[in-house]
């Protein structure tokens, strides 16, 4: 599926691919990898492992890319009282709350297309609930640009066996 899309994007001369995937791809025991398997661990499954393989394929394709690994998607009431937090390699999985507004993920996609400066990057993202009276410091564009200045990106040498 995704390999064919990446190959076609390359063939068509696409300049920048934005791929929304899932956080948790480094943990082969993540519950998403168990979906489709029986109690003995047999059968189809490994959703995050297959996603991670496709991401690596994109990284090696030569195309400019942005790979976004959001936490659990939510639709909070407006106005959204969450500040975007970006990091790499499932470090955000350690947080108690690992969710992000769908609208924020969409805005990060737009920021990737308009603010990347030609850089390829892969990152995880969640929303941090703001305390009463605390104001968010950054829009999606500002959070994305600030993240890019750190020079971080996910390490695709990491991952479950069979990667």
JSON list of C-alpha atoms in Angstrom, two decimals:
[
{"chain": "A", "resi": 1, "resn": "UNK", "atom": "CA", "xyz": [0.00, 0.00, 0.00]},
{"chain": "A", "resi": 2, "resn": "UNK", "atom": "CA", "xyz": [2.27, 2.80, 1.21]},
{"chain": "A", "resi": 3, "resn": "UNK", "atom": "CA", "xyz": [5.27, 1.56, -0.78]},
{"chain": "A", "resi": 4, "resn": "UNK", "atom": "CA", "xyz": [3.23, 1.84, -3.97]},
{"chain": "A", "resi": 5, "resn": "UNK", "atom": "CA", "xyz": [2.08, 5.33, -3.01]},
{"chain": "A", "resi": 6, "resn": "UNK", "atom": "CA", "xyz": [5.67, 6.40, -2.32]},
{"chain": "A", "resi": 7, "resn": "UNK", "atom": "CA", "xyz": [6.88, 4.91, -5.62]},
{"chain": "A", "resi": 8, "resn": "UNK", "atom": "CA", "xyz": [4.09, 6.70, -7.50]},
{"chain": "A", "resi": 9, "resn": "UNK", "atom": "CA", "xyz": [4.84, 9.99, -5.73]},
{"chain": "A", "resi": 10, "resn": "UNK", "atom": "CA", "xyz": [8.45, 9.67, -6.84]},
{"chain": "A", "resi": 11, "resn": "UNK", "atom": "CA", "xyz": [7.44, 8.81, -10.41]},
{"chain": "A", "resi": 12, "resn": "UNK", "atom": "CA", "xyz": [5.02, 11.78, -10.51]},
{"chain": "A", "resi": 13, "resn": "UNK", "atom": "CA", "xyz": [7.66, 14.23, -9.26]},
{"chain": "A", "resi": 14, "resn": "UNK", "atom": "CA", "xyz": [6.02, 14.99, -5.92]},
{"chain": "A", "resi": 15, "resn": "UNK", "atom": "CA", "xyz": [8.25, 17.39, -4.00]},
{"chain": "A", "resi": 16, "resn": "UNK", "atom": "CA", "xyz": [7.24, 16.67, -0.40]},
{"chain": "A", "resi": 17, "resn": "UNK", "atom": "CA", "xyz": [5.34, 13.79, 1.20]},
{"chain": "A", "resi": 18, "resn": "UNK", "atom": "CA", "xyz": [3.58, 14.30, 4.53]},
{"chain": "A", "resi": 19, "resn": "UNK", "atom": "CA", "xyz": [2.72, 10.98, 6.18]},
{"chain": "A", "resi": 20, "resn": "UNK", "atom": "CA", "xyz": [0.56, 10.77, 9.30]},
{"chain": "A", "resi": 21, "resn": "UNK", "atom": "CA", "xyz": [1.35, 7.52, 11.09]},
{"chain": "A", "resi": 22, "resn": "UNK", "atom": "CA", "xyz": [1.12, 6.51, 14.77]},
{"chain": "A", "resi": 23, "resn": "UNK", "atom": "CA", "xyz": [3.14, 6.98, 17.91]},
{"chain": "A", "resi": 24, "resn": "UNK", "atom": "CA", "xyz": [4.33, 3.79, 19.63]},
{"chain": "A", "resi": 25, "resn": "UNK", "atom": "CA", "xyz": [6.14, 2.21, 16.70]},
{"chain": "A", "resi": 26, "resn": "UNK", "atom": "CA", "xyz": [9.16, 1.19, 18.76]},
{"chain": "A", "resi": 27, "resn": "UNK", "atom": "CA", "xyz": [7.16, -1.10, 21.06]},
{"chain": "A", "resi": 28, "resn": "UNK", "atom": "CA", "xyz": [6.39, -4.45, 19.45]},
{"chain": "A", "resi": 29, "resn": "UNK", "atom": "CA", "xyz": [4.04, -5.14, 22.40]},
{"chain": "A", "resi": 30, "resn": "UNK", "atom": "CA", "xyz": [1.94, -2.03, 21.74]},
{"chain": "A", "resi": 31, "resn": "UNK", "atom": "CA", "xyz": [-1.74, -3.00, 21.74]},
{"chain": "A", "resi": 32, "resn": "UNK", "atom": "CA", "xyz": [-2.09, -1.88, 18.11]},
{"chain": "A", "resi": 33, "resn": "UNK", "atom": "CA", "xyz": [0.35, -4.62, 17.08]},
{"chain": "A", "resi": 34, "resn": "UNK", "atom": "CA", "xyz": [-1.89, -7.22, 18.75]},
{"chain": "A", "resi": 35, "resn": "UNK", "atom": "CA", "xyz": [-5.02, -6.39, 16.72]},
{"chain": "A", "resi": 36, "resn": "UNK", "atom": "CA", "xyz": [-5.63, -9.24, 14.28]},
{"chain": "A", "resi": 37, "resn": "UNK", "atom": "CA", "xyz": [-3.63, -11.82, 16.23]},
{"chain": "A", "resi": 38, "resn": "UNK", "atom": "CA", "xyz": [-5.04, -14.75, 18.17]},
{"chain": "A", "resi": 39, "resn": "UNK", "atom": "CA", "xyz": [-4.27, -15.50, 21.85]},
{"chain": "A", "resi": 40, "resn": "UNK", "atom": "CA", "xyz": [-1.05, -17.28, 20.79]},
{"chain": "A", "resi": 41, "resn": "UNK", "atom": "CA", "xyz": [0.19, -14.21, 18.95]},
{"chain": "A", "resi": 42, "resn": "UNK", "atom": "CA", "xyz": [-0.35, -15.79, 15.56]},
{"chain": "A", "resi": 43, "resn": "UNK", "atom": "CA", "xyz": [-2.10, -14.25, 12.58]},
{"chain": "A", "resi": 44, "resn": "UNK", "atom": "CA", "xyz": [-2.12, -10.87, 10.95]},
{"chain": "A", "resi": 45, "resn": "UNK", "atom": "CA", "xyz": [-1.31, -7.85, 13.03]},
{"chain": "A", "resi": 46, "resn": "UNK", "atom": "CA", "xyz": [1.80, -5.80, 13.70]},
{"chain": "A", "resi": 47, "resn": "UNK", "atom": "CA", "xyz": [0.10, -2.62, 12.48]},
{"chain": "A", "resi": 48, "resn": "UNK", "atom": "CA", "xyz": [2.77, -0.31, 13.90]},
{"chain": "A", "resi": 49, "resn": "UNK", "atom": "CA", "xyz": [5.61, -2.50, 12.70]},
{"chain": "A", "resi": 50, "resn": "UNK", "atom": "CA", "xyz": [4.28, -2.37, 9.12]},
{"chain": "A", "resi": 51, "resn": "UNK", "atom": "CA", "xyz": [3.78, 1.38, 9.43]},
{"chain": "A", "resi": 52, "resn": "UNK", "atom": "CA", "xyz": [7.36, 1.78, 10.63]},
{"chain": "A", "resi": 53, "resn": "UNK", "atom": "CA", "xyz": [8.65, -0.26, 7.66]},
{"chain": "A", "resi": 54, "resn": "UNK", "atom": "CA", "xyz": [6.77, 2.02, 5.25]},
{"chain": "A", "resi": 55, "resn": "UNK", "atom": "CA", "xyz": [8.18, 5.08, 7.02]},
{"chain": "A", "resi": 56, "resn": "UNK", "atom": "CA", "xyz": [11.70, 3.75, 6.64]},
{"chain": "A", "resi": 57, "resn": "UNK", "atom": "CA", "xyz": [11.01, 3.10, 2.94]},
{"chain": "A", "resi": 58, "resn": "UNK", "atom": "CA", "xyz": [9.92, 6.74, 2.57]},
{"chain": "A", "resi": 59, "resn": "UNK", "atom": "CA", "xyz": [13.07, 7.93, 4.37]},
{"chain": "A", "resi": 60, "resn": "UNK", "atom": "CA", "xyz": [15.22, 5.98, 1.90]},
{"chain": "A", "resi": 61, "resn": "UNK", "atom": "CA", "xyz": [13.20, 7.03, -1.18]},
{"chain": "A", "resi": 62, "resn": "UNK", "atom": "CA", "xyz": [15.02, 10.29, -1.83]},
{"chain": "A", "resi": 63, "resn": "UNK", "atom": "CA", "xyz": [11.79, 12.28, -1.49]},
{"chain": "A", "resi": 64, "resn": "UNK", "atom": "CA", "xyz": [11.52, 15.14, 0.96]},
{"chain": "A", "resi": 65, "resn": "UNK", "atom": "CA", "xyz": [9.24, 13.96, 3.77]},
{"chain": "A", "resi": 66, "resn": "UNK", "atom": "CA", "xyz": [7.60, 14.81, 7.05]},
{"chain": "A", "resi": 67, "resn": "UNK", "atom": "CA", "xyz": [6.40, 11.86, 9.11]},
{"chain": "A", "resi": 68, "resn": "UNK", "atom": "CA", "xyz": [4.07, 12.74, 11.96]},
{"chain": "A", "resi": 69, "resn": "UNK", "atom": "CA", "xyz": [3.40, 10.26, 14.79]},
{"chain": "A", "resi": 70, "resn": "UNK", "atom": "CA", "xyz": [0.44, 11.61, 16.75]},
{"chain": "A", "resi": 71, "resn": "UNK", "atom": "CA", "xyz": [-0.74, 10.21, 20.04]},
{"chain": "A", "resi": 72, "resn": "UNK", "atom": "CA", "xyz": [-4.40, 9.28, 20.43]},
{"chain": "A", "resi": 73, "resn": "UNK", "atom": "CA", "xyz": [-6.64, 11.52, 18.35]},
{"chain": "A", "resi": 74, "resn": "UNK", "atom": "CA", "xyz": [-9.32, 13.53, 20.17]},
{"chain": "A", "resi": 75, "resn": "UNK", "atom": "CA", "xyz": [-11.83, 16.27, 19.42]},
{"chain": "A", "resi": 76, "resn": "UNK", "atom": "CA", "xyz": [-11.61, 18.61, 22.44]},
{"chain": "A", "resi": 77, "resn": "UNK", "atom": "CA", "xyz": [-14.16, 21.37, 22.94]},
{"chain": "A", "resi": 78, "resn": "UNK", "atom": "CA", "xyz": [-13.26, 24.74, 21.49]},
{"chain": "A", "resi": 79, "resn": "UNK", "atom": "CA", "xyz": [-11.24, 26.68, 22.28]},
{"chain": "A", "resi": 80, "resn": "UNK", "atom": "CA", "xyz": [-8.53, 24.03, 22.35]},
{"chain": "A", "resi": 81, "resn": "UNK", "atom": "CA", "xyz": [-6.59, 24.36, 25.62]},
{"chain": "A", "resi": 82, "resn": "UNK", "atom": "CA", "xyz": [-3.64, 22.19, 24.62]},
{"chain": "A", "resi": 83, "resn": "UNK", "atom": "CA", "xyz": [-0.09, 23.12, 23.75]},
{"chain": "A", "resi": 84, "resn": "UNK", "atom": "CA", "xyz": [1.74, 21.06, 21.16]},
{"chain": "A", "resi": 85, "resn": "UNK", "atom": "CA", "xyz": [4.66, 18.95, 22.37]},
{"chain": "A", "resi": 86, "resn": "UNK", "atom": "CA", "xyz": [6.98, 17.42, 19.76]},
{"chain": "A", "resi": 87, "resn": "UNK", "atom": "CA", "xyz": [9.74, 14.86, 20.34]},
{"chain": "A", "resi": 88, "resn": "UNK", "atom": "CA", "xyz": [11.18, 11.69, 18.81]},
{"chain": "A", "resi": 89, "resn": "UNK", "atom": "CA", "xyz": [11.54, 7.94, 19.28]},
{"chain": "A", "resi": 90, "resn": "UNK", "atom": "CA", "xyz": [8.47, 7.38, 21.47]},
{"chain": "A", "resi": 91, "resn": "UNK", "atom": "CA", "xyz": [9.77, 9.52, 24.34]},
{"chain": "A", "resi": 92, "resn": "UNK", "atom": "CA", "xyz": [6.27, 11.00, 24.64]},
{"chain": "A", "resi": 93, "resn": "UNK", "atom": "CA", "xyz": [4.85, 7.51, 25.32]},
{"chain": "A", "resi": 94, "resn": "UNK", "atom": "CA", "xyz": [6.11, 8.00, 28.89]},
{"chain": "A", "resi": 95, "resn": "UNK", "atom": "CA", "xyz": [3.54, 10.77, 29.44]},
{"chain": "A", "resi": 96, "resn": "UNK", "atom": "CA", "xyz": [0.36, 9.85, 31.28]},
{"chain": "A", "resi": 97, "resn": "UNK", "atom": "CA", "xyz": [-1.76, 11.66, 28.69]},
{"chain": "A", "resi": 98, "resn": "UNK", "atom": "CA", "xyz": [-0.77, 10.97, 25.12]},
{"chain": "A", "resi": 99, "resn": "UNK", "atom": "CA", "xyz": [-3.56, 12.54, 23.09]},
{"chain": "A", "resi": 100, "resn": "UNK", "atom": "CA", "xyz": [-3.69, 15.31, 20.52]},
{"chain": "A", "resi": 101, "resn": "UNK", "atom": "CA", "xyz": [-6.51, 17.17, 18.80]},
{"chain": "A", "resi": 102, "resn": "UNK", "atom": "CA", "xyz": [-7.19, 16.09, 15.21]},
{"chain": "A", "resi": 103, "resn": "UNK", "atom": "CA", "xyz": [-7.21, 19.78, 14.28]},
{"chain": "A", "resi": 104, "resn": "UNK", "atom": "CA", "xyz": [-3.67, 20.16, 15.67]},
{"chain": "A", "resi": 105, "resn": "UNK", "atom": "CA", "xyz": [-2.44, 17.22, 13.58]},
{"chain": "A", "resi": 106, "resn": "UNK", "atom": "CA", "xyz": [-4.01, 18.81, 10.49]},
{"chain": "A", "resi": 107, "resn": "UNK", "atom": "CA", "xyz": [-2.29, 22.12, 11.31]},
{"chain": "A", "resi": 108, "resn": "UNK", "atom": "CA", "xyz": [1.05, 20.30, 11.72]},
{"chain": "A", "resi": 109, "resn": "UNK", "atom": "CA", "xyz": [0.55, 18.81, 8.24]},
{"chain": "A", "resi": 110, "resn": "UNK", "atom": "CA", "xyz": [0.06, 22.30, 6.82]},
{"chain": "A", "resi": 111, "resn": "UNK", "atom": "CA", "xyz": [3.09, 23.58, 8.75]},
{"chain": "A", "resi": 112, "resn": "UNK", "atom": "CA", "xyz": [5.17, 20.71, 7.34]},
{"chain": "A", "resi": 113, "resn": "UNK", "atom": "CA", "xyz": [4.30, 21.80, 3.81]},
{"chain": "A", "resi": 114, "resn": "UNK", "atom": "CA", "xyz": [4.84, 25.52, 4.39]},
{"chain": "A", "resi": 115, "resn": "UNK", "atom": "CA", "xyz": [7.59, 25.75, 7.03]},
{"chain": "A", "resi": 116, "resn": "UNK", "atom": "CA", "xyz": [9.97, 22.81, 6.46]},
{"chain": "A", "resi": 117, "resn": "UNK", "atom": "CA", "xyz": [12.60, 24.80, 4.60]},
{"chain": "A", "resi": 118, "resn": "UNK", "atom": "CA", "xyz": [13.44, 21.72, 2.53]},
{"chain": "A", "resi": 119, "resn": "UNK", "atom": "CA", "xyz": [14.24, 19.59, 5.58]},
{"chain": "A", "resi": 120, "resn": "UNK", "atom": "CA", "xyz": [12.99, 16.03, 6.00]},
{"chain": "A", "resi": 121, "resn": "UNK", "atom": "CA", "xyz": [11.92, 15.12, 9.52]},
{"chain": "A", "resi": 122, "resn": "UNK", "atom": "CA", "xyz": [10.01, 12.52, 11.51]},
{"chain": "A", "resi": 123, "resn": "UNK", "atom": "CA", "xyz": [8.54, 13.27, 14.94]},
{"chain": "A", "resi": 124, "resn": "UNK", "atom": "CA", "xyz": [6.00, 12.32, 17.61]},
{"chain": "A", "resi": 125, "resn": "UNK", "atom": "CA", "xyz": [3.40, 14.78, 18.89]},
{"chain": "A", "resi": 126, "resn": "UNK", "atom": "CA", "xyz": [0.88, 15.15, 21.69]},
{"chain": "A", "resi": 127, "resn": "UNK", "atom": "CA", "xyz": [-1.05, 18.00, 23.27]},
{"chain": "A", "resi": 128, "resn": "UNK", "atom": "CA", "xyz": [-0.27, 19.09, 26.81]},
{"chain": "A", "resi": 129, "resn": "UNK", "atom": "CA", "xyz": [-3.28, 20.33, 28.74]},
{"chain": "A", "resi": 130, "resn": "UNK", "atom": "CA", "xyz": [-2.75, 23.95, 29.75]},
{"chain": "A", "resi": 131, "resn": "UNK", "atom": "CA", "xyz": [-3.31, 24.96, 33.34]},
{"chain": "A", "resi": 132, "resn": "UNK", "atom": "CA", "xyz": [-6.00, 27.52, 34.14]},
{"chain": "A", "resi": 133, "resn": "UNK", "atom": "CA", "xyz": [-4.81, 30.95, 33.04]},
{"chain": "A", "resi": 134, "resn": "UNK", "atom": "CA", "xyz": [-1.83, 29.51, 31.13]},
{"chain": "A", "resi": 135, "resn": "UNK", "atom": "CA", "xyz": [-1.72, 30.47, 27.48]},
{"chain": "A", "resi": 136, "resn": "UNK", "atom": "CA", "xyz": [-0.29, 28.41, 24.65]},
{"chain": "A", "resi": 137, "resn": "UNK", "atom": "CA", "xyz": [2.90, 29.94, 23.41]},
{"chain": "A", "resi": 138, "resn": "UNK", "atom": "CA", "xyz": [2.97, 28.49, 19.93]},
{"chain": "A", "resi": 139, "resn": "UNK", "atom": "CA", "xyz": [0.82, 27.83, 16.91]},
{"chain": "A", "resi": 140, "resn": "UNK", "atom": "CA", "xyz": [1.41, 24.59, 15.00]},
{"chain": "A", "resi": 141, "resn": "UNK", "atom": "CA", "xyz": [3.69, 26.51, 12.64]},
{"chain": "A", "resi": 142, "resn": "UNK", "atom": "CA", "xyz": [5.71, 27.97, 15.50]},
{"chain": "A", "resi": 143, "resn": "UNK", "atom": "CA", "xyz": [5.95, 24.60, 17.29]},
{"chain": "A", "resi": 144, "resn": "UNK", "atom": "CA", "xyz": [7.07, 22.89, 14.07]},
{"chain": "A", "resi": 145, "resn": "UNK", "atom": "CA", "xyz": [9.68, 25.55, 13.26]},
{"chain": "A", "resi": 146, "resn": "UNK", "atom": "CA", "xyz": [11.01, 25.46, 16.84]},
{"chain": "A", "resi": 147, "resn": "UNK", "atom": "CA", "xyz": [11.27, 21.68, 16.63]},
{"chain": "A", "resi": 148, "resn": "UNK", "atom": "CA", "xyz": [13.20, 21.88, 13.35]},
{"chain": "A", "resi": 149, "resn": "UNK", "atom": "CA", "xyz": [15.81, 24.15, 14.97]},
{"chain": "A", "resi": 150, "resn": "UNK", "atom": "CA", "xyz": [16.61, 21.33, 17.43]},
{"chain": "A", "resi": 151, "resn": "UNK", "atom": "CA", "xyz": [17.86, 19.12, 14.59]},
{"chain": "A", "resi": 152, "resn": "UNK", "atom": "CA", "xyz": [16.05, 16.05, 15.93]},
{"chain": "A", "resi": 153, "resn": "UNK", "atom": "CA", "xyz": [14.36, 13.34, 13.89]},
{"chain": "A", "resi": 154, "resn": "UNK", "atom": "CA", "xyz": [13.25, 9.78, 14.63]},
{"chain": "A", "resi": 155, "resn": "UNK", "atom": "CA", "xyz": [15.96, 7.14, 14.45]},
{"chain": "A", "resi": 156, "resn": "UNK", "atom": "CA", "xyz": [14.87, 4.40, 12.06]},
{"chain": "A", "resi": 157, "resn": "UNK", "atom": "CA", "xyz": [17.70, 2.15, 13.21]},
{"chain": "A", "resi": 158, "resn": "UNK", "atom": "CA", "xyz": [15.55, 1.66, 16.32]},
{"chain": "A", "resi": 159, "resn": "UNK", "atom": "CA", "xyz": [12.53, -0.58, 16.32]},
{"chain": "A", "resi": 160, "resn": "UNK", "atom": "CA", "xyz": [11.16, -4.04, 16.91]},
{"chain": "A", "resi": 161, "resn": "UNK", "atom": "CA", "xyz": [12.80, -7.16, 15.54]},
{"chain": "A", "resi": 162, "resn": "UNK", "atom": "CA", "xyz": [12.28, -7.72, 11.84]},
{"chain": "A", "resi": 163, "resn": "UNK", "atom": "CA", "xyz": [12.59, -4.07, 10.96]}
]
